[in-house]
Coordinates of C-alpha atoms and ligand atoms in Angstrom, one line a residue:
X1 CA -61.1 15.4 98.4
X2 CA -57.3 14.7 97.8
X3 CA -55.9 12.2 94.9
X4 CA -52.5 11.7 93.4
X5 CA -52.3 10.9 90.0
X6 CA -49.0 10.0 88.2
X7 CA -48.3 10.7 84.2
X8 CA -45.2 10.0 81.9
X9 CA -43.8 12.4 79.2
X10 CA -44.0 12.2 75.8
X11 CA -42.1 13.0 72.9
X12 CA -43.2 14.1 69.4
X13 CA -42.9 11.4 66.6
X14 CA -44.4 14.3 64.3
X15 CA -44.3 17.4 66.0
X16 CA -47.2 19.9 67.3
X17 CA -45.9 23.4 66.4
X18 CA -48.3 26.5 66.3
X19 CA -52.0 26.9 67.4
X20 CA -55.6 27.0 64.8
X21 CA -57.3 28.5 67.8
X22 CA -55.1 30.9 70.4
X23 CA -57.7 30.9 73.4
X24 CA -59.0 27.4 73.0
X25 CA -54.8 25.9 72.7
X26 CA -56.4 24.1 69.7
X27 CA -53.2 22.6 67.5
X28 CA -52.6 23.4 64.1
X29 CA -50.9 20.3 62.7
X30 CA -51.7 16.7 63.7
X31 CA -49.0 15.5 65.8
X32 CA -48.4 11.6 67.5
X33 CA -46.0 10.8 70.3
X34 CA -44.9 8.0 72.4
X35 CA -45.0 8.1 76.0
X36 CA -42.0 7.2 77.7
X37 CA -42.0 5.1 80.9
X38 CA -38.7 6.6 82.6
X39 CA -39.8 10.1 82.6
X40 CA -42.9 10.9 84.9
X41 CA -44.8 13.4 86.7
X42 CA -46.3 12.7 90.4
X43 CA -49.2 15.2 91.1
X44 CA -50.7 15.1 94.2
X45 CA -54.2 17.4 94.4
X46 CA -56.4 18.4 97.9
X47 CA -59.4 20.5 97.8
X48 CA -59.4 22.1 101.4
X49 CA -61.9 24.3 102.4
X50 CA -61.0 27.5 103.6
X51 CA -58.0 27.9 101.9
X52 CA -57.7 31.9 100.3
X53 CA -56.2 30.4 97.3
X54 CA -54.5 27.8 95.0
X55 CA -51.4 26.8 96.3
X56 CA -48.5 25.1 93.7
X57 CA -45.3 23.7 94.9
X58 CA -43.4 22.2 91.7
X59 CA -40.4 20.2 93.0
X60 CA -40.2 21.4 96.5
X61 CA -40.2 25.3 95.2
X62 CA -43.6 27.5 94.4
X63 CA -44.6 27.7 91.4
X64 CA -43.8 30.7 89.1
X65 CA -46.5 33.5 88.0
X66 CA -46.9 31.9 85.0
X67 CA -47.2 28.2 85.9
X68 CA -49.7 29.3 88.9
X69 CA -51.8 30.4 86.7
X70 CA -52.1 28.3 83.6
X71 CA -52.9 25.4 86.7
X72 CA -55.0 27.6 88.2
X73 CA -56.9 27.8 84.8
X74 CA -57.5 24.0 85.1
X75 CA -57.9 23.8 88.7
X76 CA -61.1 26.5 87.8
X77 CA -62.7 24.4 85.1
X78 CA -62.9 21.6 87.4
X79 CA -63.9 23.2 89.8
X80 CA -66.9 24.5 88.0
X81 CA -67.4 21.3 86.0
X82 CA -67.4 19.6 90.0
X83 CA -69.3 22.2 91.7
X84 CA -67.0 23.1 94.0
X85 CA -65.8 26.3 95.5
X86 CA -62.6 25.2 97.9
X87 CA -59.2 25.7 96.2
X88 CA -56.7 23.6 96.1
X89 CA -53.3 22.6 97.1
X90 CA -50.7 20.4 94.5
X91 CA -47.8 19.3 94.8
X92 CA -45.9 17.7 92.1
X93 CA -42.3 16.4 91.2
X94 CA -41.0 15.1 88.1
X95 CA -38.2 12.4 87.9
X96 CA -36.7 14.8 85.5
X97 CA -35.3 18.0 84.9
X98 CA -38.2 20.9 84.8
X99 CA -39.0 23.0 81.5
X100 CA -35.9 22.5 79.5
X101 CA -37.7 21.1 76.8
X102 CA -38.2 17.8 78.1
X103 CA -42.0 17.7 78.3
X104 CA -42.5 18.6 81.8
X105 CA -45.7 20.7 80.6
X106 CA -47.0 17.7 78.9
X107 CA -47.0 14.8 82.0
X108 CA -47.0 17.9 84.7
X109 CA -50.4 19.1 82.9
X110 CA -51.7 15.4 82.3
X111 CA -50.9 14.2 86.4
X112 CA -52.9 17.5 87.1
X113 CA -55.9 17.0 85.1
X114 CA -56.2 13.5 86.5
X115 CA -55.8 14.4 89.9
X116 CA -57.7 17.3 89.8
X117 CA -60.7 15.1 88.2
X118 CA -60.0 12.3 90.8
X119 CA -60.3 14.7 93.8
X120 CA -63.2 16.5 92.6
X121 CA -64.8 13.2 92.5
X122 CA -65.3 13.7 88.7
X123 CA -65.6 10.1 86.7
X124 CA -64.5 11.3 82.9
X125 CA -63.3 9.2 80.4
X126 CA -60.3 9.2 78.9
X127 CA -61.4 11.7 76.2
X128 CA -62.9 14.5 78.7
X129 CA -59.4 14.0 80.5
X130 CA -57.3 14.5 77.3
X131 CA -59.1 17.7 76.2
X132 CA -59.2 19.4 80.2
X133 CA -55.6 18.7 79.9
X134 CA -55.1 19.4 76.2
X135 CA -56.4 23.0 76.5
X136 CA -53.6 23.4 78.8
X137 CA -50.8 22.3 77.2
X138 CA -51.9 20.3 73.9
X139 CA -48.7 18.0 74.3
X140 CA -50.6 17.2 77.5
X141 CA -53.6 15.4 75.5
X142 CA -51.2 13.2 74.7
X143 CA -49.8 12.0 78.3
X144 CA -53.1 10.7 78.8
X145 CA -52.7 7.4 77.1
X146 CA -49.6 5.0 77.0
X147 CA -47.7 3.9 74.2
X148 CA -48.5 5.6 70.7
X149 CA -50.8 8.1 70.8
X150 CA -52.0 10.6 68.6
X151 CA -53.7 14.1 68.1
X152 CA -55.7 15.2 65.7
X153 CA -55.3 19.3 64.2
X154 CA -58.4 21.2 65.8
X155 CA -60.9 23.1 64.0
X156 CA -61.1 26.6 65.5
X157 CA -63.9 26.0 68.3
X158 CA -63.6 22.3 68.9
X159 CA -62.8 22.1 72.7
X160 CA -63.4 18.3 72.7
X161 CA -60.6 17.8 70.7
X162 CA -58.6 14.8 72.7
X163 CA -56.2 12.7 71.6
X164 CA -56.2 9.1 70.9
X165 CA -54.6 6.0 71.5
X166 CA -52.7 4.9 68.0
X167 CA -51.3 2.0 69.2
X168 CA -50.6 0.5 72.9
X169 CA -47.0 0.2 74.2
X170 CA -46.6 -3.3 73.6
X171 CA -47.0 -3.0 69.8
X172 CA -43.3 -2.0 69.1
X173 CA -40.6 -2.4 71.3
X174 CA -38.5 0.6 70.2
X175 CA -36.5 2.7 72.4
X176 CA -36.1 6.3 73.0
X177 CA -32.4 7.5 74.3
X178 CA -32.8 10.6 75.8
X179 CA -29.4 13.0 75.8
X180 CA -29.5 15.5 78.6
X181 CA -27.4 18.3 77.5
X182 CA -28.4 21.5 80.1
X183 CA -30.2 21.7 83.1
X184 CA -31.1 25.1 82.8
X185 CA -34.7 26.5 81.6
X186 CA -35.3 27.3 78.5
X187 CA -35.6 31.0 77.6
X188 CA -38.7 30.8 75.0
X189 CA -41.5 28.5 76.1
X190 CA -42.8 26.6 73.5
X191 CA -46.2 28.0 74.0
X192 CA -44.6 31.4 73.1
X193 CA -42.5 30.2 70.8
X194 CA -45.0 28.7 68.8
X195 CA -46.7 31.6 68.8
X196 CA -44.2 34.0 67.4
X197 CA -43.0 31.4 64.5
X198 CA -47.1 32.1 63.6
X199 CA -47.0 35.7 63.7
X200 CA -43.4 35.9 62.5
X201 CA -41.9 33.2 60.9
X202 CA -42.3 33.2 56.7
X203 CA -42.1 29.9 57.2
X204 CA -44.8 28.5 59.6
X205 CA -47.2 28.5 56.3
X206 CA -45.2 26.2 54.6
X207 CA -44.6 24.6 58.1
X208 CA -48.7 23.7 58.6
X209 CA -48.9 22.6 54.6
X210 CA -45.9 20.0 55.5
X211 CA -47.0 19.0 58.8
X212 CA -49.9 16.8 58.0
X213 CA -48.1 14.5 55.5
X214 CA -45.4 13.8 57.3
X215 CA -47.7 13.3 60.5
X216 CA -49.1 10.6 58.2
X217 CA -45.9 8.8 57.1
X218 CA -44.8 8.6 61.2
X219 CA -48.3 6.8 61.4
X220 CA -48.2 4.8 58.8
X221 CA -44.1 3.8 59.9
X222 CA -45.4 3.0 63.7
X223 CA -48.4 0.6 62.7
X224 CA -46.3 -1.2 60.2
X225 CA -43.7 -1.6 63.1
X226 CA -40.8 0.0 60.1
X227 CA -38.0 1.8 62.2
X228 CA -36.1 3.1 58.7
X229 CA -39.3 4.1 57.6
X230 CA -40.1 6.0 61.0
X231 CA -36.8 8.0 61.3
X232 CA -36.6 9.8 58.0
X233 CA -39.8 10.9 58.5
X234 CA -39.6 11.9 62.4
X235 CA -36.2 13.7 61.7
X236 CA -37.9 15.8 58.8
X237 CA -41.1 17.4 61.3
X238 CA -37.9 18.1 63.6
X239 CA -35.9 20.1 61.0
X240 CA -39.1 21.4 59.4
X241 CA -40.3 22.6 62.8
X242 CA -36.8 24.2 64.0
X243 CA -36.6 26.0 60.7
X244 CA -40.4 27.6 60.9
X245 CA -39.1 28.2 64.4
X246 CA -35.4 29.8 63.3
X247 CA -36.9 32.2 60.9
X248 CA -39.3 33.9 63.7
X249 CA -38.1 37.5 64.1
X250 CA -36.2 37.3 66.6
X251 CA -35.3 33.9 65.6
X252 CA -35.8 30.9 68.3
X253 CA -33.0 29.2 68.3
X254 CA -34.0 26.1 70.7
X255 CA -30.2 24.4 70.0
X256 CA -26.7 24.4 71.7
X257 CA -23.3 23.7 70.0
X258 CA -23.6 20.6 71.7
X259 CA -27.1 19.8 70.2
X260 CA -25.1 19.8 67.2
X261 CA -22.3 17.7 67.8
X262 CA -25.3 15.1 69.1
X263 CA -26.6 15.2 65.8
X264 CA -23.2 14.7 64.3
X265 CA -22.7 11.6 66.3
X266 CA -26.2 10.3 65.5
X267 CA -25.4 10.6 61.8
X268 CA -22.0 8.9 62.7
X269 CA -23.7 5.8 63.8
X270 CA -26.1 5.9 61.3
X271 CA -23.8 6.0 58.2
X272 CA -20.6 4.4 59.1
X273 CA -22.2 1.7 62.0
X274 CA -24.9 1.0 60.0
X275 CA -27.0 1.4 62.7
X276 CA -30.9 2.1 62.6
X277 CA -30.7 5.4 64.9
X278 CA -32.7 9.0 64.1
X279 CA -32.9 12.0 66.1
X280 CA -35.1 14.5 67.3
X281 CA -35.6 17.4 69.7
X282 CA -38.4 19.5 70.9
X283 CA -38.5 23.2 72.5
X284 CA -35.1 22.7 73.5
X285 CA -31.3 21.5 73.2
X286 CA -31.4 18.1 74.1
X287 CA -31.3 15.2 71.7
X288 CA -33.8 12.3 71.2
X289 CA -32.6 9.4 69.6
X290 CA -35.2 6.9 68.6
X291 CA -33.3 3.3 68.0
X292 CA -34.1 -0.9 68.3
X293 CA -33.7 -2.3 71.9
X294 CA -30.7 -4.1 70.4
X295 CA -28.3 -0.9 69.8
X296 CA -29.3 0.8 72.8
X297 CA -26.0 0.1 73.7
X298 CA -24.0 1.2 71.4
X299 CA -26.3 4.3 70.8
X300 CA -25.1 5.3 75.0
X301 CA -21.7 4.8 74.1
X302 CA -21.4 7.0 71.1
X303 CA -23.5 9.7 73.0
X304 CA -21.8 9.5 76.5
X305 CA -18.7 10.2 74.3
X306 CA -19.6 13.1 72.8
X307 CA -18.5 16.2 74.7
X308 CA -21.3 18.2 76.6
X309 CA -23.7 15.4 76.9
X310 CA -24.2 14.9 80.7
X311 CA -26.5 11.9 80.9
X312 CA -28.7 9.6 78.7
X313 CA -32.1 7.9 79.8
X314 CA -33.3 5.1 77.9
X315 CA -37.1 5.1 77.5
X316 CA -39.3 2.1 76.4
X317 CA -43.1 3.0 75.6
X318 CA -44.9 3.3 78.5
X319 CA -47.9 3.5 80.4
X320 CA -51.3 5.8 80.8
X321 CA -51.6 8.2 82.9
X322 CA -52.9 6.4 86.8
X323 CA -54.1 7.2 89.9
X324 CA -51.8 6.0 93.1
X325 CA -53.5 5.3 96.6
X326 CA -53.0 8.3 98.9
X327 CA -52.8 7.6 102.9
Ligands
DP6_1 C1 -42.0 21.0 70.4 O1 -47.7 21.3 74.2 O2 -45.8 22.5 75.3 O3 -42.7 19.7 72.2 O4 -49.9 23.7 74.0 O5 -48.7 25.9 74.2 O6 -48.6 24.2 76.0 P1 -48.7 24.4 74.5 O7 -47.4 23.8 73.9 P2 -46.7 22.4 74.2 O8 -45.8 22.3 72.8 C2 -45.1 21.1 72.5 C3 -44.2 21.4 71.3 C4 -43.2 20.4 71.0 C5 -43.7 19.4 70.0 C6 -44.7 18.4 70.5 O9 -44.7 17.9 71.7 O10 -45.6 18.0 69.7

């Protein structure tokens, strides 16, 4: 009863901030996000009889409280889908840096779910997969499928909300320049965070009436393949969610100084190189700049000259979420 399943990240195209249903981690704005095939989770899942409990080793260390137990959540609904009683022990690295806003929850959560399922002997389809591991972390949903993929708001109640495939990677070959600007952890999780911009924030209500329509223009922008069309649109759900996010009480304020001079240098290239290059960042300070394979290069060396930034990764869209033989 041991499988090892491998997911990438994602990133938000249109952004997921801020819950229609707190217990059931149903969103409350459509988002869609491209999976990026340089950033992965490897999740590695044994059900061994006998064990007293769960055991979680993320990146050679335990796992905190707090992750234990939002993978011990999972770990129990397969287990009670499965009909199993043993609990488990997982292991998983990611190729990146951990909880710094770079969307370790979303391929950590997505590797576990598939490699839960797959050691439980459970055979679920994509869709069953996406929504075990979308009610626990509902940028997780995503990391199921490759390429484009989007998800859908979530009527208070709906536990089968999954998220779907938009488009597969080889519609658009875009590229997605990640700017690694910390390696710390964040201080507000964007499970919390979310939450206190909905309790909080004066804004999140304007937030959730925006959401949807510019959901739909980042759509609309990826099927037609229309990059200028894409970026507006992506960089407004970024500011829009930041700024239901800024006016929480206390305020959440997810950026550096260097996530600002990023910015500056994105708009740089944009204006005076007349380069097709947007930006956007999640629950965190690091900078995503979406661009055409063809400036990837000069998109690097405009960021690797801005002071603070420690290291880019380009990302194409890539792949689903897979299992890998174990010995
Ligand atoms: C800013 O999926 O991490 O990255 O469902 O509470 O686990 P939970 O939240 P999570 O939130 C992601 C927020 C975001 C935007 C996005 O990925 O859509």
């Amino acid at each position: 009863m041991r499988a090892k399943a491998r997911a990438c990240a994602n990133i938000a195209l249109a952004k997921y901030w801020g819950k229609s249903d707190v217990a059931l981690n149903l969103p409350a704005v459509p988002s869609i996000s491209m999976t990026l095939d340089r950033m992965s989770s490897e999740t590695t899942v044994e059900f061994v009889d006998g064990l007293a409990s769960d055991e979680i080793a993320i990146g050679g260390e335990q796992a905190s409280a707090g992750e234990a137990r939002r993978a011990v959540e999972l770990l129990d609904r397969v287990r009670a889908a499965a009909g199993i009683a043993a609990r488990a022990r997982v292991v998983s690295t990611n190729d990146f840096p951990t909880a710094a806003g770079l969307a370790s929850s979303a391929s950590g959560f997505a590797a576990l779910a598939a490699a839960a399922c797959a050691a439980a002997k459970l055979d679920w389809d994509d869709a069953r997969l996406s929504a075990l591991a979308r009610r626990s972390s509902a940028s997780a949903g995503r990391s199921i499928h490759g390429g484009f993929v989007e998800l859908a708001a979530g009527a208070p109640g709906d536990d089968a909300l999954a998220a779907t495939l938009l488009a597969p990677a080889e519609h658009w070959d875009v590229r997605m320049v990640v700017a690694i600007v910390s390696t710390g952890r964040k201080d507000v999780g964007s499970t919390d965070g979310m939450e206190l911009s909905r309790t909080t924030s004066p804004y999140y209500r304007a937030w959730v009436d925006a959401a949807p329509a510019l959901c739909e223009e980042v759509r609309a922008a990826i099927l037609a393949r229309d990059l200028a069309r894409l970026g507006p649109a992506m960089e407004q759900s970024t500011m829009a969610m930041h700024a239901c996010a800024i006016a929480a009480r206390p305020g959440i304020l997810y950026w550096l100084p260097v996530t600002l001079e990023v910015l500056a240098t994105v708009r740089r290239v944009r204006e005076k190189q007349g380069l097709g290059v947007w930006a956007t960042m999640d629950a965190g300070p690091h900078v995503k700049v979406v661009c055409l394979p063809d400036d990837v290069d000069a998109v690097r060396r405009a960021l690797s000259r801005t002071e603070g930034v420690l290291r880019t990764v380009v990302c194409a869209p890539g792949p689903r979420v897979r299992i890998e033989p174990v010995p």
